[in-house]
PDB file of C-alpha atoms in Angstrom:
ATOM      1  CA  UNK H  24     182.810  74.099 275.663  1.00  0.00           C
ATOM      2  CA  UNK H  25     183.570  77.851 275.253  1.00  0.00           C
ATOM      3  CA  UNK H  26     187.666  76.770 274.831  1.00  0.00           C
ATOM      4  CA  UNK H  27     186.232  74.540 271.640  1.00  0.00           C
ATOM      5  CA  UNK H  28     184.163  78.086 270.042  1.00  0.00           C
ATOM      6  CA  UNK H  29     187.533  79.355 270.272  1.00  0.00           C
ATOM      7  CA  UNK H  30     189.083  77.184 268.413  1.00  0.00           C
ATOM      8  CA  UNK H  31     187.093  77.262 265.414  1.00  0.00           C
ATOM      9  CA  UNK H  32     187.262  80.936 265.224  1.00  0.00           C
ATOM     10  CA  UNK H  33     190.799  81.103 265.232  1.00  0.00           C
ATOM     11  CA  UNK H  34     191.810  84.069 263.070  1.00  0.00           C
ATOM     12  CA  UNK H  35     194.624  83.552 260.413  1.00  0.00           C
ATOM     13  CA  UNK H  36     197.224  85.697 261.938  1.00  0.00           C
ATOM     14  CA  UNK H  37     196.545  83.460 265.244  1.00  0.00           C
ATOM     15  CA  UNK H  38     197.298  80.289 262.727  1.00  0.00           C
ATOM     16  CA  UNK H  39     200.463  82.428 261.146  1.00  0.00           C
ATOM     17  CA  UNK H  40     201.574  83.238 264.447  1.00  0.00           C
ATOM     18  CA  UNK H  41     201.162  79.452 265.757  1.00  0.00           C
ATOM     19  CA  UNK H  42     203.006  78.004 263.398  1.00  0.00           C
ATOM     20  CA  UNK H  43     205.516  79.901 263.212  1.00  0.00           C
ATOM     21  CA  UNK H  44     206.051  79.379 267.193  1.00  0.00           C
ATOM     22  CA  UNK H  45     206.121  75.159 266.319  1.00  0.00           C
ATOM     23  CA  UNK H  46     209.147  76.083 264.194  1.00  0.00           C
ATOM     24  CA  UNK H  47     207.551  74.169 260.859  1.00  0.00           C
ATOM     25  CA  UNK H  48     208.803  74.766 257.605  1.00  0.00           C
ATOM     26  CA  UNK H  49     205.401  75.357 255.948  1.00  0.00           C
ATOM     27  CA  UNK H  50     201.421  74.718 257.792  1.00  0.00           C
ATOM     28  CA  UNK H  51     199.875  72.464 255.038  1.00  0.00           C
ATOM     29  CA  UNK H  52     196.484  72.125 254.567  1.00  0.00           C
ATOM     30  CA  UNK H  53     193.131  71.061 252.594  1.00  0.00           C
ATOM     31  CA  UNK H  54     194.047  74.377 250.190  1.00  0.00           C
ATOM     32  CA  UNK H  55     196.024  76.313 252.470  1.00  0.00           C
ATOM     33  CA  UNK H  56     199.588  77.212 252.717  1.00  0.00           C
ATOM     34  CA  UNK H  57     201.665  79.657 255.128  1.00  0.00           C
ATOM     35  CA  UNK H  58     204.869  80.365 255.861  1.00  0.00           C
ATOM     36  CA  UNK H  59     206.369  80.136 259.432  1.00  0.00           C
ATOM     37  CA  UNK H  60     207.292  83.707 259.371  1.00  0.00           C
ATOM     38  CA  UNK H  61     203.830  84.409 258.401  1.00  0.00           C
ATOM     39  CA  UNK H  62     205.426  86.579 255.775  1.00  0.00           C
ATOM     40  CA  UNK H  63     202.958  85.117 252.933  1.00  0.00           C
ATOM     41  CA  UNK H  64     199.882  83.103 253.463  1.00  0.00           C
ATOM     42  CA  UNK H  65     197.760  81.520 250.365  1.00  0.00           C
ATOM     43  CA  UNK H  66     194.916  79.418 249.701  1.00  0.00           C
ATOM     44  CA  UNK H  67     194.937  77.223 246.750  1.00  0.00           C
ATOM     45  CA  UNK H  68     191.965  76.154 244.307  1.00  0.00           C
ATOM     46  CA  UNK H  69     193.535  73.643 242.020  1.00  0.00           C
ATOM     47  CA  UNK H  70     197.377  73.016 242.835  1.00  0.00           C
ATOM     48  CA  UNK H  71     198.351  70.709 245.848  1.00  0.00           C
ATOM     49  CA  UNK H  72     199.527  73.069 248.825  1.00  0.00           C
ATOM     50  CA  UNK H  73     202.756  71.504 248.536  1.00  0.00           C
ATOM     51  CA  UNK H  74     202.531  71.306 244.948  1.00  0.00           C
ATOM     52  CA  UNK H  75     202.110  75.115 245.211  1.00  0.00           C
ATOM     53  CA  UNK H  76     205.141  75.447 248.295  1.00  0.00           C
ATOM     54  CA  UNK H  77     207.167  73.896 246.479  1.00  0.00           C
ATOM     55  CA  UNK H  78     206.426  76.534 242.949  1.00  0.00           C
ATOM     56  CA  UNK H  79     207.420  79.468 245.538  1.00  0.00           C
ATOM     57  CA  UNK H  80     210.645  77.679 246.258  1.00  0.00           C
ATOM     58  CA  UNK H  81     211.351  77.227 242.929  1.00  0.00           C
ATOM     59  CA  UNK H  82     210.540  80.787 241.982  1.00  0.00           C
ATOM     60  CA  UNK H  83     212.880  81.701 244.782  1.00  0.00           C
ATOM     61  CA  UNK H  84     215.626  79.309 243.492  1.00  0.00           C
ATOM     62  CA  UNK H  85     215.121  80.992 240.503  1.00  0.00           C
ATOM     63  CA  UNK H  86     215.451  84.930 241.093  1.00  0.00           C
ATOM     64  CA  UNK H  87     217.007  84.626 244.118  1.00  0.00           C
ATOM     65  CA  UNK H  88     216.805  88.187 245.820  1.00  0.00           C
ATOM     66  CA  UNK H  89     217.758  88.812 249.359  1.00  0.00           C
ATOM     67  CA  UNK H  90     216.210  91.788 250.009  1.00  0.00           C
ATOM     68  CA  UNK H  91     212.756  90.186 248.892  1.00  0.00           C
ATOM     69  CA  UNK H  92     209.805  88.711 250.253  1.00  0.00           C
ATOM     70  CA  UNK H  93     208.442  85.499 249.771  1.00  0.00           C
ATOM     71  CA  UNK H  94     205.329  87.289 248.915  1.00  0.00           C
ATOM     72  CA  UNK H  95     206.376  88.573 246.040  1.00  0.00           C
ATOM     73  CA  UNK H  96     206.974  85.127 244.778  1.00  0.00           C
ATOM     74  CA  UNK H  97     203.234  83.791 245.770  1.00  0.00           C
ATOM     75  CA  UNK H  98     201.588  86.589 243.767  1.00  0.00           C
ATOM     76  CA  UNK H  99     204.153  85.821 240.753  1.00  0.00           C
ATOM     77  CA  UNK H 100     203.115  82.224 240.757  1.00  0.00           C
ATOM     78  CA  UNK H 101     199.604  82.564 241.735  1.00  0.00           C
ATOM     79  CA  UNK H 102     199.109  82.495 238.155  1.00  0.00           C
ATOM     80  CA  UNK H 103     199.440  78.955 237.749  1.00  0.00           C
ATOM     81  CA  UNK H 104     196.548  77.772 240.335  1.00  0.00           C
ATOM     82  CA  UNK H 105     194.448  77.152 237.462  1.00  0.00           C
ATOM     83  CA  UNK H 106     192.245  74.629 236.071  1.00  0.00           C
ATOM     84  CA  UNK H 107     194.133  74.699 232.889  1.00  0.00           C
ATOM     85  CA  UNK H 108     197.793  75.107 234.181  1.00  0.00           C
ATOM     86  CA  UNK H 109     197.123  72.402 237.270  1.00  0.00           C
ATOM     87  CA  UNK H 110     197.751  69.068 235.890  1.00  0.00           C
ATOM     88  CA  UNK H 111     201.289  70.511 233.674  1.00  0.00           C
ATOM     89  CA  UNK H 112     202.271  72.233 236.773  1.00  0.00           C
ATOM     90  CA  UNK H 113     201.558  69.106 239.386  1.00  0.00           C
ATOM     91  CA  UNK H 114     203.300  66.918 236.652  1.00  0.00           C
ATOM     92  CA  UNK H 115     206.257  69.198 236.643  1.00  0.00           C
ATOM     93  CA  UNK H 116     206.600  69.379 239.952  1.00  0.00           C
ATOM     94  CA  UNK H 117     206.574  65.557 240.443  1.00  0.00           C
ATOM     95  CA  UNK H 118     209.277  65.068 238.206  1.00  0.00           C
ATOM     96  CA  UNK H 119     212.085  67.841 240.140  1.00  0.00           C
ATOM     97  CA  UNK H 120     210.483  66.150 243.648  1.00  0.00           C
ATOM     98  CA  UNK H 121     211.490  63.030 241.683  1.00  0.00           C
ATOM     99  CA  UNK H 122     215.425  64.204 241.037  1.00  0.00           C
ATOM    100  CA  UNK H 123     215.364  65.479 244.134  1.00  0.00           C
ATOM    101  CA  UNK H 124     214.710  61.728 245.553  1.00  0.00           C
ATOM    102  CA  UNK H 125     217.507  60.475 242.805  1.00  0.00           C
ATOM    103  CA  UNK H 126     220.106  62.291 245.143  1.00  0.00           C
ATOM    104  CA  UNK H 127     218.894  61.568 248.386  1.00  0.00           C
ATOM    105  CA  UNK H 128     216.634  64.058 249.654  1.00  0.00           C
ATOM    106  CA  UNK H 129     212.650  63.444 249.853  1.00  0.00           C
ATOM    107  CA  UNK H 130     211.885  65.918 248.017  1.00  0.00           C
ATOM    108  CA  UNK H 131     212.384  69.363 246.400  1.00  0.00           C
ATOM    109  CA  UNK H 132     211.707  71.377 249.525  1.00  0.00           C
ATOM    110  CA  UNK H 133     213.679  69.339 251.664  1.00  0.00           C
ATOM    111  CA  UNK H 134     216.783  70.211 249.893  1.00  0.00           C
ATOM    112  CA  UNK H 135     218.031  72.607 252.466  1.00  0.00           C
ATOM    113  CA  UNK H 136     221.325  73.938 250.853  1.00  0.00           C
ATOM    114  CA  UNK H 137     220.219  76.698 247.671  1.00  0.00           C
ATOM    115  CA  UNK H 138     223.433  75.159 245.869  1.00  0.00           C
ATOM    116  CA  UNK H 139     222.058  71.481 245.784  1.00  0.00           C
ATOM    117  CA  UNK H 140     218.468  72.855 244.772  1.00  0.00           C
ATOM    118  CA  UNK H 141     220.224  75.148 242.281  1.00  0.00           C
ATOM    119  CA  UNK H 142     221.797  72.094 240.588  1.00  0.00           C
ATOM    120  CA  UNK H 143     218.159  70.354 240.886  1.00  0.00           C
ATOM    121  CA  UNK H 144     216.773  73.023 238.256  1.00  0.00           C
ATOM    122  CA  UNK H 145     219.826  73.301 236.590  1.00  0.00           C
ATOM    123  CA  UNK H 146     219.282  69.799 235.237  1.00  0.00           C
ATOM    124  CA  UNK H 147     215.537  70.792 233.818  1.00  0.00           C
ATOM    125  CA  UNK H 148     216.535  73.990 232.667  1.00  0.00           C
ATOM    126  CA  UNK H 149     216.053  72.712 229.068  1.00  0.00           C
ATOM    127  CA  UNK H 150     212.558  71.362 229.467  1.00  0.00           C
ATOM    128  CA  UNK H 151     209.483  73.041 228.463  1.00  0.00           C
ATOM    129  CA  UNK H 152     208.633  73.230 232.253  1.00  0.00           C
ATOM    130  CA  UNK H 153     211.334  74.699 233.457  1.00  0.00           C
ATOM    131  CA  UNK H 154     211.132  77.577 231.112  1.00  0.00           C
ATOM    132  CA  UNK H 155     207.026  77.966 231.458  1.00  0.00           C
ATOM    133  CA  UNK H 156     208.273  78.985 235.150  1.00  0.00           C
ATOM    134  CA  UNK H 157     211.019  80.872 234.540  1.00  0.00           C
ATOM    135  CA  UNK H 158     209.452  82.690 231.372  1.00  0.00           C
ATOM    136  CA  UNK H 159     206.284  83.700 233.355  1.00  0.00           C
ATOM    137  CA  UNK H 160     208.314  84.367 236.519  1.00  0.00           C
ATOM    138  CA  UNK H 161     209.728  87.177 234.632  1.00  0.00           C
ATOM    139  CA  UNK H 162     207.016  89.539 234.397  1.00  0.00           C
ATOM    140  CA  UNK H 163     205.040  87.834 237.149  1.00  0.00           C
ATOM    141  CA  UNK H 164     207.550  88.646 239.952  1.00  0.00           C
ATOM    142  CA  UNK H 165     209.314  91.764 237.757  1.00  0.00           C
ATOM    143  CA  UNK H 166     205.804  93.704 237.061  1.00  0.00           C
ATOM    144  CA  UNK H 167     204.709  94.181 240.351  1.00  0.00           C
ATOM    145  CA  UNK H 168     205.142  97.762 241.370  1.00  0.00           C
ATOM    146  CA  UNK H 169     205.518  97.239 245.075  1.00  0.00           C
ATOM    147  CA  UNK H 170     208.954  95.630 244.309  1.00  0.00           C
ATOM    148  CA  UNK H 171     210.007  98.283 241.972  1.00  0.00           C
ATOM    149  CA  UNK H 172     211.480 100.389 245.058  1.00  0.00           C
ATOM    150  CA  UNK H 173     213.355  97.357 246.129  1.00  0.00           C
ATOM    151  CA  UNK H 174     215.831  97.335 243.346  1.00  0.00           C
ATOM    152  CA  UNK H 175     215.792 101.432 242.963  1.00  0.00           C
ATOM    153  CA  UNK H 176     213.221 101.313 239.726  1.00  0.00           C
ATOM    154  CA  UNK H 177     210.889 104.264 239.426  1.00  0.00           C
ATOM    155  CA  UNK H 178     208.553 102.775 236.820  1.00  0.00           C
ATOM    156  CA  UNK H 179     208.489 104.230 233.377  1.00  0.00           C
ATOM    157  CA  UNK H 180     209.436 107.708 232.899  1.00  0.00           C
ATOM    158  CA  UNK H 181     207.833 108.833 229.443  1.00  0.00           C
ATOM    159  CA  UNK H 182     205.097 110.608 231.284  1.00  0.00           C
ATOM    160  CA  UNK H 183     207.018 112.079 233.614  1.00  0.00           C
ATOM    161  CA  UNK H 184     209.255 113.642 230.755  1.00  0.00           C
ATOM    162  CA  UNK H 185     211.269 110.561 229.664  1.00  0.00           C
ATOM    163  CA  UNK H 186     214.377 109.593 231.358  1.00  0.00           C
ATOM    164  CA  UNK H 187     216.983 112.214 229.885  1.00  0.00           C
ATOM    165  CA  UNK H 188     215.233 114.993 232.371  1.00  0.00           C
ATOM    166  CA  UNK H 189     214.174 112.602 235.062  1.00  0.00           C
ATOM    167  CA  UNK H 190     216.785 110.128 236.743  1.00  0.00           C
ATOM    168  CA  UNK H 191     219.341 109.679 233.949  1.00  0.00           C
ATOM    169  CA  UNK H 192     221.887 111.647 236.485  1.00  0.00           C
ATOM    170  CA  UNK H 193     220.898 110.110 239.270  1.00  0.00           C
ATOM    171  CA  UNK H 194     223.413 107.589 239.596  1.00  0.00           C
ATOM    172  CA  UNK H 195     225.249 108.278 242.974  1.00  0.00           C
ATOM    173  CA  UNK H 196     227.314 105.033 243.080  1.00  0.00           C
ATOM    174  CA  UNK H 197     229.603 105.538 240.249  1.00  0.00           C
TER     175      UNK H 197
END
């Protein structure tokens, strides 16, 4: 009985750290997503989990950085786990799961080279959905100042003396 109390109060870096050690690609459930790196974990209020997985692996696809965490990409889509957004944002998703299946995959996330996923989005990049992402991926992912650092920004300069005093000389790579 006391292995069963321990169960239920299993603590969510004991669930990161589990699933990462079965090796799945993402821990699914009613609301709640994590990576198996337990790099980013996030519960969801009106988008499917996978609907949601899948919206960080676009984002990815995207602005593909390296040098970035995944996390960075949850908050810059976390955005769209509203009421309003939901239904647009499930429907959009349906549709590249849907040319996903149209090449032979099951679905968006199962696509495992970047290339073929690439090609996925470049088909939509016209639509309106497409370009809701993309559009609000740009300050959603770009405006975060824990990322700044990352590519070498040191947020705005006027009050700090503008940029011809501060950091216009600093480039040591040309």
């Amino acid at each position: 009985m006391r292995q069963n109390a321990s169960n239920r109060d299993l603590t969510r870096r004991q669930l990161l750290s589990r699933a990462s050690a079965a090796g799945a690609s993402f821990v699914i459930g009613a609301g709640f997503i994590a990576a198996p790196d337990a790099a980013w974990a996030a519960e969801t209020e009106h988008l499917a989990p996978e609907t949601f997985a899948t919206l960080v692996q676009m984002a990815r696809d995207i602005y593909p950085h390296d040098r970035v965490s995944d996390a960075f990409y949850v908050i810059a889509v976390k955005g769209y786990d509203t009421a309003e957004a939901a239904p647009e944002i499930e429907a959009g998703i349906a549709a590249l799961d849907g040319a996903a299946r149209g090449r032979g995959h099951a679905r968006y996330l199962a696509v495992g080279w970047e290339r073929d996923r690439v090609d996925l989005l470049r088909a939509i990049e016209e639509g309106a959905f497409f370009q809701q992402i993309r559009a609000g991926l740009v300050t959603g992912l770009y405006n975060q100042k824990a990322i700044w650092p990352l590519f070498g920004y040191e947020g705005e300069s006027y009050s700090q003396g503008g940029y011809i005093d501060r950091g216009f000389n600093d480039i040591n790579w040309l």
